Each structure stands twice: as C-alpha cells, then as structure tokens.
Amino acid sequence: MLNQHSGHQSRTLNSVFLDREVQLDLFFPEDLMGNEKLNLLLLNDGQDAEQMGLEEMLAALYSDQKIEPLLVVAVHASAERVMEYGVAGIPDYAGRGARAGAYASFVNQELLPYIAAFCGMPIQGKKGIAGYSLGGLAAFDIAWKNPENFDLTGVFSGSFWWRSKDLKENYTEQDRIMHEVIRQTAGKPALKFWLMTGTEDETADRNKNGIIDSIDDTIDIIRELLSKDYSRPGDIFYYEMVGGKHDLKSWAKAMPAFLIWAFGR
C-alpha cells in the first residue's frame, strides 16, 4: 500500500514469460492520501533511472506543482535487451527482438497486475509507457498493440530504423518494421504520442537527403500516424532537440517536458 512515507522502492518480480527475475524501481509522491487519481508510467531501461536523476526530477516537478500524482515503474533491462526489446512477433533482419513478444506479455500479463496489487488503490489516471532508443521502439509497439492498457507513449530517439532487410539486401523504406505495422493495423488505437529526436542523434543518412536517419524515421512514423487521422499537436507531439545526442544526458534533459505533457496539472 502506498503511503505518505514512501517515495522510492526497489522490487524484484519473477517473470514466467521472460524466465528471469526482473528488477524494478518504483517512484511515487510521498504525500498520497489514498483518494487521489493516480497516473502510471512504465519506463524501459529502468536501470538508468538513477543516472538520469529521475527521483530528483520528479521531486522538483511535484514541488513546482507541474505534474499530477504519478507512479513511475522503471523496468531494468537484462543482458538480453536486444532480444527482449523490439516489435513483438517480428524480429529484425539479424534476428534481434526475437523475445519482444515475451517482453510484451510480461508487461501486460505480469507487470500491470503486480502494480495494481502493489498500489492497493486503483490507477484511475492516465497510463503510459516510454523508453529510449530500442526501449522506445518497444514502448511504442506495446502501447500500439495494447491500447486497452495504455493511453500514451513516449519515445526518446526511438529505433524506428528497425528493419526486415539489411541495407545491402535491396532495402527500401517499406522494410521498416514499425512503419509497416502501423500501415497494417485496422482502425485507430486510442493513443497519444510524444516523440523526440536529437539533431546529433547520429550521422547516418541512408537516402542522402541531408537529414539524419533517426529524424527521417521518426518523421515518417508521424506521417504514418497522420494517415490514420491522428492530429498534431492534439494526438502527436514531436520534439526535435537541437544538439541532442543519442545519450542519457539528452534524454534526461527532455524527460521533464515529456512528463509535463503526459501528466501535467
């Protein structure tokens, strides 16, 4: 049961789907009375929460009354990160992401019920899932395929390049996996999207258009969403960080903006 003396707890959850123990860090406001509308954010690559300064960041946002009561569950990745993150059921050309379906099952069928039991109070607010790089791709995919469990997703420098063909195998932009999943999805999941890239995320430029691939791939995700009749900025928020790199420092700098967008007062 959450109480006013709590702020941060570390827990371990044994997962049948992943066949391992999953380390969790849980962050929540210290002054919950029990009748607030609690929000939830699942954060991939939760092992980086301390280095990001997440606990201090949340404390500052609460102090400034910028966000509603929020439970953040930072889920540590394992040594099998590149196998457990990705697009469920569709490994990339190198076989990476082969266990992404198992990770999605862990999130939906084990972690969410565990969180409900841990809270001792219903999560009546918004539910989101977020991540960085490959963890961002996984967050997007999980939210996209499970809108009954999530209201929003946040993706920092997402690995939307994730592709079914090597660049040397007659690759075309149609071979990007998440873009194709969006195209093949019937209907329009009830979700909102916060997407961030940095102008110095990388230097690669596959199509030689003068725009780095991470920006191209993210903008093309937005185009796919717009084709589904989502709107900007109502449903989709895009933040292009000038000077932003593919690193924790850039993502930490962007995180408060995401939290306020997602759970702001």
PDB file of C-alpha atoms in Angstrom:
ATOM      1  CA  MET A   1       0.000   0.000   0.000  1.00  0.00           C
ATOM      2  CA  LEU A   2       1.369   3.393  -0.947  1.00  0.00           C
ATOM      3  CA  ASN A   3       1.628   5.773   1.974  1.00  0.00           C
ATOM      4  CA  GLN A   4       2.921   9.229   2.718  1.00  0.00           C
ATOM      5  CA  HIS A   5       6.232   7.846   3.995  1.00  0.00           C
ATOM      6  CA  SER A   6       7.095   6.174   0.712  1.00  0.00           C
ATOM      7  CA  GLY A   7       8.993   7.686  -2.211  1.00  0.00           C
ATOM      8  CA  HIS A   8      11.173   5.057  -3.833  1.00  0.00           C
ATOM      9  CA  GLN A   9      11.241   1.308  -3.549  1.00  0.00           C
ATOM     10  CA  SER A  10      13.215  -1.373  -5.363  1.00  0.00           C
ATOM     11  CA  ARG A  11      11.425  -4.631  -6.032  1.00  0.00           C
ATOM     12  CA  THR A  12      12.016  -7.897  -7.868  1.00  0.00           C
ATOM     13  CA  LEU A  13       9.342  -9.606  -9.935  1.00  0.00           C
ATOM     14  CA  ASN A  14       9.776 -13.194 -11.102  1.00  0.00           C
ATOM     15  CA  SER A  15       8.582 -13.454 -14.711  1.00  0.00           C
ATOM     16  CA  VAL A  16       7.349 -16.702 -16.212  1.00  0.00           C
ATOM     17  CA  PHE A  17       7.307 -15.181 -19.702  1.00  0.00           C
ATOM     18  CA  LEU A  18      10.909 -13.960 -19.505  1.00  0.00           C
ATOM     19  CA  ASP A  19      12.131 -16.837 -17.342  1.00  0.00           C
ATOM     20  CA  ARG A  20      14.068 -14.463 -15.111  1.00  0.00           C
ATOM     21  CA  GLU A  21      13.775 -12.062 -12.227  1.00  0.00           C
ATOM     22  CA  VAL A  22      13.020  -8.510 -13.335  1.00  0.00           C
ATOM     23  CA  GLN A  23      14.408  -5.658 -11.279  1.00  0.00           C
ATOM     24  CA  LEU A  24      12.033  -2.730 -10.735  1.00  0.00           C
ATOM     25  CA  ASP A  25      12.455   0.744  -9.265  1.00  0.00           C
ATOM     26  CA  LEU A  26       9.181   2.364  -8.233  1.00  0.00           C
ATOM     27  CA  PHE A  27       8.908   6.119  -7.706  1.00  0.00           C
ATOM     28  CA  PHE A  28       5.834   7.880  -6.324  1.00  0.00           C
ATOM     29  CA  PRO A  29       4.863  11.045  -4.453  1.00  0.00           C
ATOM     30  CA  GLU A  30       5.406  10.958  -0.706  1.00  0.00           C
ATOM     31  CA  ASP A  31       2.129  12.579   0.337  1.00  0.00           C
ATOM     32  CA  LEU A  32      -0.555  10.342  -1.181  1.00  0.00           C
ATOM     33  CA  MET A  33      -3.678  10.146   0.978  1.00  0.00           C
ATOM     34  CA  GLY A  34      -5.217   7.273  -0.961  1.00  0.00           C
ATOM     35  CA  ASN A  35      -8.049   9.041  -2.757  1.00  0.00           C
ATOM     36  CA  GLU A  36      -6.076  10.806  -5.487  1.00  0.00           C
ATOM     37  CA  LYS A  37      -6.335   9.961  -9.169  1.00  0.00           C
ATOM     38  CA  LEU A  38      -3.038   8.144  -9.614  1.00  0.00           C
ATOM     39  CA  ASN A  39      -1.281   8.038 -13.004  1.00  0.00           C
ATOM     40  CA  LEU A  40       1.161   5.371 -14.175  1.00  0.00           C
ATOM     41  CA  LEU A  41       4.293   5.420 -16.324  1.00  0.00           C
ATOM     42  CA  LEU A  42       6.256   2.303 -17.220  1.00  0.00           C
ATOM     43  CA  LEU A  43       9.819   3.171 -18.221  1.00  0.00           C
ATOM     44  CA  ASN A  44      12.032   0.783 -20.176  1.00  0.00           C
ATOM     45  CA  ASP A  45      15.771   0.696 -19.431  1.00  0.00           C
ATOM     46  CA  GLY A  46      14.933   1.458 -15.834  1.00  0.00           C
ATOM     47  CA  GLN A  47      18.491   0.640 -14.791  1.00  0.00           C
ATOM     48  CA  ASP A  48      19.335   4.167 -15.988  1.00  0.00           C
ATOM     49  CA  ALA A  49      16.837   5.927 -13.707  1.00  0.00           C
ATOM     50  CA  GLU A  50      19.395   6.785 -11.043  1.00  0.00           C
ATOM     51  CA  GLN A  51      21.942   8.126 -13.525  1.00  0.00           C
ATOM     52  CA  MET A  52      19.181  10.162 -15.137  1.00  0.00           C
ATOM     53  CA  GLY A  53      18.327  11.706 -11.758  1.00  0.00           C
ATOM     54  CA  LEU A  54      14.709  10.607 -12.089  1.00  0.00           C
ATOM     55  CA  GLU A  55      13.869  10.724  -8.385  1.00  0.00           C
ATOM     56  CA  GLU A  56      15.153  14.294  -8.040  1.00  0.00           C
ATOM     57  CA  MET A  57      13.447  15.271 -11.277  1.00  0.00           C
ATOM     58  CA  LEU A  58      10.089  14.021 -10.052  1.00  0.00           C
ATOM     59  CA  ALA A  59      10.548  15.750  -6.682  1.00  0.00           C
ATOM     60  CA  ALA A  60      11.174  19.064  -8.458  1.00  0.00           C
ATOM     61  CA  LEU A  61       8.105  18.645 -10.682  1.00  0.00           C
ATOM     62  CA  TYR A  62       5.916  17.904  -7.645  1.00  0.00           C
ATOM     63  CA  SER A  63       7.399  20.857  -5.749  1.00  0.00           C
ATOM     64  CA  ASP A  64       6.587  23.157  -8.651  1.00  0.00           C
ATOM     65  CA  GLN A  65       3.135  21.551  -8.974  1.00  0.00           C
ATOM     66  CA  LYS A  66       3.834  20.685 -12.590  1.00  0.00           C
ATOM     67  CA  ILE A  67       2.523  17.089 -12.625  1.00  0.00           C
ATOM     68  CA  GLU A  68      -0.321  15.052 -11.165  1.00  0.00           C
ATOM     69  CA  PRO A  69       0.378  12.150  -8.773  1.00  0.00           C
ATOM     70  CA  LEU A  70       2.390   9.641 -10.763  1.00  0.00           C
ATOM     71  CA  LEU A  71       3.722   6.165 -10.128  1.00  0.00           C
ATOM     72  CA  VAL A  72       6.792   5.542 -12.284  1.00  0.00           C
ATOM     73  CA  VAL A  73       7.865   1.922 -12.629  1.00  0.00           C
ATOM     74  CA  ALA A  74      11.389   1.786 -14.052  1.00  0.00           C
ATOM     75  CA  VAL A  75      11.899  -1.700 -15.504  1.00  0.00           C
ATOM     76  CA  HIS A  76      15.519  -2.806 -15.659  1.00  0.00           C
ATOM     77  CA  ALA A  77      16.665  -4.375 -18.914  1.00  0.00           C
ATOM     78  CA  SER A  78      18.600  -7.641 -18.851  1.00  0.00           C
ATOM     79  CA  ALA A  79      21.660  -8.839 -20.720  1.00  0.00           C
ATOM     80  CA  GLU A  80      19.131  -9.991 -23.334  1.00  0.00           C
ATOM     81  CA  ARG A  81      17.995  -6.420 -24.005  1.00  0.00           C
ATOM     82  CA  VAL A  82      18.408  -6.560 -27.794  1.00  0.00           C
ATOM     83  CA  MET A  83      16.335  -9.735 -27.878  1.00  0.00           C
ATOM     84  CA  GLU A  84      13.586  -8.609 -25.480  1.00  0.00           C
ATOM     85  CA  TYR A  85      13.121  -5.141 -26.973  1.00  0.00           C
ATOM     86  CA  GLY A  86      11.781  -4.620 -30.485  1.00  0.00           C
ATOM     87  CA  VAL A  87       8.499  -5.313 -32.282  1.00  0.00           C
ATOM     88  CA  ALA A  88       6.566  -8.275 -30.901  1.00  0.00           C
ATOM     89  CA  GLY A  89       6.495 -11.208 -33.262  1.00  0.00           C
ATOM     90  CA  ILE A  90       8.705  -9.582 -35.913  1.00  0.00           C
ATOM     91  CA  PRO A  91      12.463  -9.871 -35.310  1.00  0.00           C
ATOM     92  CA  ASP A  92      14.692  -7.621 -37.397  1.00  0.00           C
ATOM     93  CA  TYR A  93      16.839  -8.888 -40.282  1.00  0.00           C
ATOM     94  CA  ALA A  94      19.550 -10.047 -37.841  1.00  0.00           C
ATOM     95  CA  GLY A  95      17.114 -11.921 -35.588  1.00  0.00           C
ATOM     96  CA  ARG A  96      17.176  -9.260 -32.877  1.00  0.00           C
ATOM     97  CA  GLY A  97      13.957  -8.713 -30.957  1.00  0.00           C
ATOM     98  CA  ALA A  98      13.030 -12.416 -31.077  1.00  0.00           C
ATOM     99  CA  ARG A  99      11.770 -12.247 -27.462  1.00  0.00           C
ATOM    100  CA  ALA A 100       9.915  -8.931 -27.790  1.00  0.00           C
ATOM    101  CA  GLY A 101       6.625 -10.813 -27.679  1.00  0.00           C
ATOM    102  CA  ALA A 102       7.614 -12.374 -24.373  1.00  0.00           C
ATOM    103  CA  TYR A 103       8.513  -8.950 -23.002  1.00  0.00           C
ATOM    104  CA  ALA A 104       5.159  -7.537 -24.125  1.00  0.00           C
ATOM    105  CA  SER A 105       3.392 -10.455 -22.414  1.00  0.00           C
ATOM    106  CA  PHE A 106       5.392  -9.789 -19.250  1.00  0.00           C
ATOM    107  CA  VAL A 107       4.312  -6.126 -19.273  1.00  0.00           C
ATOM    108  CA  ASN A 108       0.635  -6.773 -19.938  1.00  0.00           C
ATOM    109  CA  GLN A 109       0.018 -10.005 -18.064  1.00  0.00           C
ATOM    110  CA  GLU A 110       2.500  -9.892 -15.169  1.00  0.00           C
ATOM    111  CA  LEU A 111       3.728  -6.364 -14.518  1.00  0.00           C
ATOM    112  CA  LEU A 112       0.427  -4.483 -14.718  1.00  0.00           C
ATOM    113  CA  PRO A 113      -1.356  -6.871 -12.301  1.00  0.00           C
ATOM    114  CA  TYR A 114       1.655  -6.694  -9.973  1.00  0.00           C
ATOM    115  CA  ILE A 115       1.479  -2.885  -9.980  1.00  0.00           C
ATOM    116  CA  ALA A 116      -2.251  -2.954  -9.216  1.00  0.00           C
ATOM    117  CA  ALA A 117      -1.601  -5.196  -6.215  1.00  0.00           C
ATOM    118  CA  PHE A 118       1.343  -3.074  -5.080  1.00  0.00           C
ATOM    119  CA  CYS A 119      -0.653   0.150  -5.148  1.00  0.00           C
ATOM    120  CA  GLY A 120      -3.590  -1.040  -3.128  1.00  0.00           C
ATOM    121  CA  MET A 121      -5.589   1.641  -4.928  1.00  0.00           C
ATOM    122  CA  PRO A 122      -6.921   1.793  -8.483  1.00  0.00           C
ATOM    123  CA  ILE A 123      -4.926   3.646 -11.106  1.00  0.00           C
ATOM    124  CA  GLN A 124      -7.703   5.872 -12.387  1.00  0.00           C
ATOM    125  CA  GLY A 125      -5.500   8.367 -14.194  1.00  0.00           C
ATOM    126  CA  LYS A 126      -3.580   8.023 -17.436  1.00  0.00           C
ATOM    127  CA  LYS A 127      -1.314   5.080 -18.166  1.00  0.00           C
ATOM    128  CA  GLY A 128       1.787   5.463 -20.296  1.00  0.00           C
ATOM    129  CA  ILE A 129       4.865   3.538 -21.390  1.00  0.00           C
ATOM    130  CA  ALA A 130       8.106   5.149 -22.529  1.00  0.00           C
ATOM    131  CA  GLY A 131      11.676   4.355 -23.429  1.00  0.00           C
ATOM    132  CA  TYR A 132      14.856   5.387 -25.176  1.00  0.00           C
ATOM    133  CA  SER A 133      16.361   4.032 -28.393  1.00  0.00           C
ATOM    134  CA  LEU A 134      15.400   0.349 -28.741  1.00  0.00           C
ATOM    135  CA  GLY A 135      13.455   0.612 -25.484  1.00  0.00           C
ATOM    136  CA  GLY A 136      11.482   3.423 -27.099  1.00  0.00           C
ATOM    137  CA  LEU A 137      10.590   1.229 -30.073  1.00  0.00           C
ATOM    138  CA  ALA A 138       9.414  -1.477 -27.665  1.00  0.00           C
ATOM    139  CA  ALA A 139       7.330   1.045 -25.709  1.00  0.00           C
ATOM    140  CA  PHE A 140       5.660   2.311 -28.883  1.00  0.00           C
ATOM    141  CA  ASP A 141       4.915  -1.229 -30.075  1.00  0.00           C
ATOM    142  CA  ILE A 142       3.467  -2.327 -26.731  1.00  0.00           C
ATOM    143  CA  ALA A 143       1.217   0.724 -26.481  1.00  0.00           C
ATOM    144  CA  TRP A 144       0.156   0.449 -30.127  1.00  0.00           C
ATOM    145  CA  LYS A 145      -0.947  -3.165 -29.733  1.00  0.00           C
ATOM    146  CA  ASN A 146      -2.479  -2.790 -26.257  1.00  0.00           C
ATOM    147  CA  PRO A 147      -4.480   0.474 -26.228  1.00  0.00           C
ATOM    148  CA  GLU A 148      -6.820  -1.080 -23.674  1.00  0.00           C
ATOM    149  CA  ASN A 149      -3.923  -0.879 -21.203  1.00  0.00           C
ATOM    150  CA  PHE A 150      -2.264   2.397 -22.230  1.00  0.00           C
ATOM    151  CA  ASP A 151      -3.306   5.942 -23.073  1.00  0.00           C
ATOM    152  CA  LEU A 152       0.012   7.286 -24.306  1.00  0.00           C
ATOM    153  CA  THR A 153       3.593   6.500 -25.204  1.00  0.00           C
ATOM    154  CA  GLY A 154       6.832   8.478 -25.069  1.00  0.00           C
ATOM    155  CA  VAL A 155       9.741   7.661 -27.384  1.00  0.00           C
ATOM    156  CA  PHE A 156      13.188   9.221 -26.999  1.00  0.00           C
ATOM    157  CA  SER A 157      15.470   8.688 -30.029  1.00  0.00           C
ATOM    158  CA  GLY A 158      13.426   5.642 -30.971  1.00  0.00           C
ATOM    159  CA  SER A 159      14.946   2.870 -33.079  1.00  0.00           C
ATOM    160  CA  PHE A 160      12.391   3.312 -35.830  1.00  0.00           C
ATOM    161  CA  TRP A 161      15.049   2.219 -38.336  1.00  0.00           C
ATOM    162  CA  TRP A 162      14.250  -1.360 -37.187  1.00  0.00           C
ATOM    163  CA  ARG A 163      14.059  -3.207 -40.473  1.00  0.00           C
ATOM    164  CA  SER A 164      13.377  -6.595 -42.020  1.00  0.00           C
ATOM    165  CA  LYS A 165      16.208  -6.312 -44.568  1.00  0.00           C
ATOM    166  CA  ASP A 166      19.864  -5.392 -44.324  1.00  0.00           C
ATOM    167  CA  LEU A 167      20.764  -2.213 -46.183  1.00  0.00           C
ATOM    168  CA  LYS A 168      22.798  -4.416 -48.555  1.00  0.00           C
ATOM    169  CA  GLU A 169      19.777  -6.581 -49.469  1.00  0.00           C
ATOM    170  CA  ASN A 170      17.817  -4.282 -51.812  1.00  0.00           C
ATOM    171  CA  TYR A 171      16.462  -2.442 -48.771  1.00  0.00           C
ATOM    172  CA  THR A 172      13.685   0.114 -49.279  1.00  0.00           C
ATOM    173  CA  GLU A 173      11.903   2.340 -46.778  1.00  0.00           C
ATOM    174  CA  GLN A 174       8.978  -0.112 -46.924  1.00  0.00           C
ATOM    175  CA  ASP A 175      11.160  -2.564 -44.998  1.00  0.00           C
ATOM    176  CA  ARG A 176      10.971  -0.567 -41.741  1.00  0.00           C
ATOM    177  CA  ILE A 177       9.035  -2.823 -39.408  1.00  0.00           C
ATOM    178  CA  MET A 178       7.115  -0.413 -37.139  1.00  0.00           C
ATOM    179  CA  HIS A 179       6.006   1.736 -40.053  1.00  0.00           C
ATOM    180  CA  GLU A 180       4.598  -1.383 -41.724  1.00  0.00           C
ATOM    181  CA  VAL A 181       2.862  -2.480 -38.506  1.00  0.00           C
ATOM    182  CA  ILE A 182       1.079   0.893 -38.372  1.00  0.00           C
ATOM    183  CA  ARG A 183       0.048   0.589 -42.020  1.00  0.00           C
ATOM    184  CA  GLN A 184      -1.300  -2.928 -41.485  1.00  0.00           C
ATOM    185  CA  THR A 185      -3.269  -2.072 -38.341  1.00  0.00           C
ATOM    186  CA  ALA A 186      -7.005  -1.842 -38.878  1.00  0.00           C
ATOM    187  CA  GLY A 187      -8.602   1.119 -37.169  1.00  0.00           C
ATOM    188  CA  LYS A 188      -7.019   3.736 -34.956  1.00  0.00           C
ATOM    189  CA  PRO A 189      -5.838   2.810 -31.435  1.00  0.00           C
ATOM    190  CA  ALA A 190      -6.929   5.368 -28.833  1.00  0.00           C
ATOM    191  CA  LEU A 191      -3.466   6.695 -28.002  1.00  0.00           C
ATOM    192  CA  LYS A 192      -1.403   9.860 -27.818  1.00  0.00           C
ATOM    193  CA  PHE A 193       2.247  10.035 -28.854  1.00  0.00           C
ATOM    194  CA  TRP A 194       5.264  12.054 -27.673  1.00  0.00           C
ATOM    195  CA  LEU A 195       8.277  11.606 -29.940  1.00  0.00           C
ATOM    196  CA  MET A 196      11.750  13.107 -29.527  1.00  0.00           C
ATOM    197  CA  THR A 197      14.910  13.051 -31.614  1.00  0.00           C
ATOM    198  CA  GLY A 198      18.190  14.947 -31.359  1.00  0.00           C
ATOM    199  CA  THR A 199      19.806  16.720 -34.273  1.00  0.00           C
ATOM    200  CA  GLU A 200      23.043  14.927 -33.362  1.00  0.00           C
ATOM    201  CA  ASP A 201      21.467  11.523 -32.661  1.00  0.00           C
ATOM    202  CA  GLU A 202      23.684  10.011 -35.333  1.00  0.00           C
ATOM    203  CA  THR A 203      25.404  10.878 -38.621  1.00  0.00           C
ATOM    204  CA  ALA A 204      23.968   8.148 -40.893  1.00  0.00           C
ATOM    205  CA  ASP A 205      21.908   9.328 -43.870  1.00  0.00           C
ATOM    206  CA  ARG A 206      20.695   6.332 -45.906  1.00  0.00           C
ATOM    207  CA  ASN A 207      18.862   8.266 -48.589  1.00  0.00           C
ATOM    208  CA  LYS A 208      21.400  11.117 -48.819  1.00  0.00           C
ATOM    209  CA  ASN A 209      18.746  13.790 -48.287  1.00  0.00           C
ATOM    210  CA  GLY A 210      20.812  15.756 -45.784  1.00  0.00           C
ATOM    211  CA  ILE A 211      18.683  14.624 -42.827  1.00  0.00           C
ATOM    212  CA  ILE A 212      19.972  12.013 -40.379  1.00  0.00           C
ATOM    213  CA  ASP A 213      18.127   8.711 -40.381  1.00  0.00           C
ATOM    214  CA  SER A 214      16.767   8.970 -36.824  1.00  0.00           C
ATOM    215  CA  ILE A 215      14.929  12.172 -37.715  1.00  0.00           C
ATOM    216  CA  ASP A 216      13.736  10.799 -41.060  1.00  0.00           C
ATOM    217  CA  ASP A 217      12.487   7.577 -39.468  1.00  0.00           C
ATOM    218  CA  THR A 218      10.630   9.393 -36.679  1.00  0.00           C
ATOM    219  CA  ILE A 219       9.047  11.918 -39.028  1.00  0.00           C
ATOM    220  CA  ASP A 220       7.915   9.044 -41.231  1.00  0.00           C
ATOM    221  CA  ILE A 221       6.299   7.429 -38.170  1.00  0.00           C
ATOM    222  CA  ILE A 222       4.415  10.706 -37.695  1.00  0.00           C
ATOM    223  CA  ARG A 223       3.350  10.609 -41.343  1.00  0.00           C
ATOM    224  CA  GLU A 224       2.004   7.091 -40.857  1.00  0.00           C
ATOM    225  CA  LEU A 225       0.079   8.240 -37.780  1.00  0.00           C
ATOM    226  CA  LEU A 226      -1.345  11.227 -39.617  1.00  0.00           C
ATOM    227  CA  SER A 227      -2.539   8.861 -42.341  1.00  0.00           C
ATOM    228  CA  LYS A 228      -4.578   7.161 -39.593  1.00  0.00           C
ATOM    229  CA  ASP A 229      -6.265  10.522 -38.883  1.00  0.00           C
ATOM    230  CA  TYR A 230      -4.343  11.341 -35.723  1.00  0.00           C
ATOM    231  CA  SER A 231      -3.747  15.075 -35.398  1.00  0.00           C
ATOM    232  CA  ARG A 232      -0.884  17.380 -34.463  1.00  0.00           C
ATOM    233  CA  PRO A 233      -0.487  18.647 -31.842  1.00  0.00           C
ATOM    234  CA  GLY A 234      -3.612  17.116 -30.297  1.00  0.00           C
ATOM    235  CA  ASP A 235      -2.528  13.485 -30.612  1.00  0.00           C
ATOM    236  CA  ILE A 236       1.131  13.767 -31.621  1.00  0.00           C
ATOM    237  CA  PHE A 237       3.839  15.933 -30.091  1.00  0.00           C
ATOM    238  CA  TYR A 238       7.260  15.987 -31.747  1.00  0.00           C
ATOM    239  CA  TYR A 239      10.327  17.495 -30.087  1.00  0.00           C
ATOM    240  CA  GLU A 240      13.498  17.869 -32.134  1.00  0.00           C
ATOM    241  CA  MET A 241      16.276  18.780 -29.700  1.00  0.00           C
ATOM    242  CA  VAL A 242      18.934  20.986 -31.254  1.00  0.00           C
ATOM    243  CA  GLY A 243      22.289  19.460 -30.320  1.00  0.00           C
ATOM    244  CA  GLY A 244      20.607  16.446 -28.766  1.00  0.00           C
ATOM    245  CA  LYS A 245      22.643  13.260 -28.902  1.00  0.00           C
ATOM    246  CA  HIS A 246      21.862   9.561 -28.603  1.00  0.00           C
ATOM    247  CA  ASP A 247      22.671   9.545 -24.915  1.00  0.00           C
ATOM    248  CA  LEU A 248      21.185   9.626 -21.447  1.00  0.00           C
ATOM    249  CA  LYS A 249      22.104  13.272 -20.896  1.00  0.00           C
ATOM    250  CA  SER A 250      19.919  14.374 -23.820  1.00  0.00           C
ATOM    251  CA  TRP A 251      17.041  12.113 -22.819  1.00  0.00           C
ATOM    252  CA  ALA A 252      17.212  13.331 -19.209  1.00  0.00           C
ATOM    253  CA  LYS A 253      17.048  16.895 -20.467  1.00  0.00           C
ATOM    254  CA  ALA A 254      13.908  16.050 -22.444  1.00  0.00           C
ATOM    255  CA  MET A 255      12.210  13.932 -19.765  1.00  0.00           C
ATOM    256  CA  PRO A 256      10.574  16.771 -17.754  1.00  0.00           C
ATOM    257  CA  ALA A 257       8.923  18.097 -20.922  1.00  0.00           C
ATOM    258  CA  PHE A 258       7.518  14.651 -21.610  1.00  0.00           C
ATOM    259  CA  LEU A 259       6.271  14.203 -18.032  1.00  0.00           C
ATOM    260  CA  ILE A 260       4.512  17.575 -18.073  1.00  0.00           C
ATOM    261  CA  TRP A 261       2.981  16.825 -21.495  1.00  0.00           C
ATOM    262  CA  ALA A 262       1.757  13.425 -20.331  1.00  0.00           C
ATOM    263  CA  PHE A 263       0.797  14.045 -16.695  1.00  0.00           C
ATOM    264  CA  GLY A 264       0.761  17.815 -16.263  1.00  0.00           C
ATOM    265  CA  ARG A 265      -1.551  19.631 -13.901  1.00  0.00           C
TER     266      ARG A 265
END
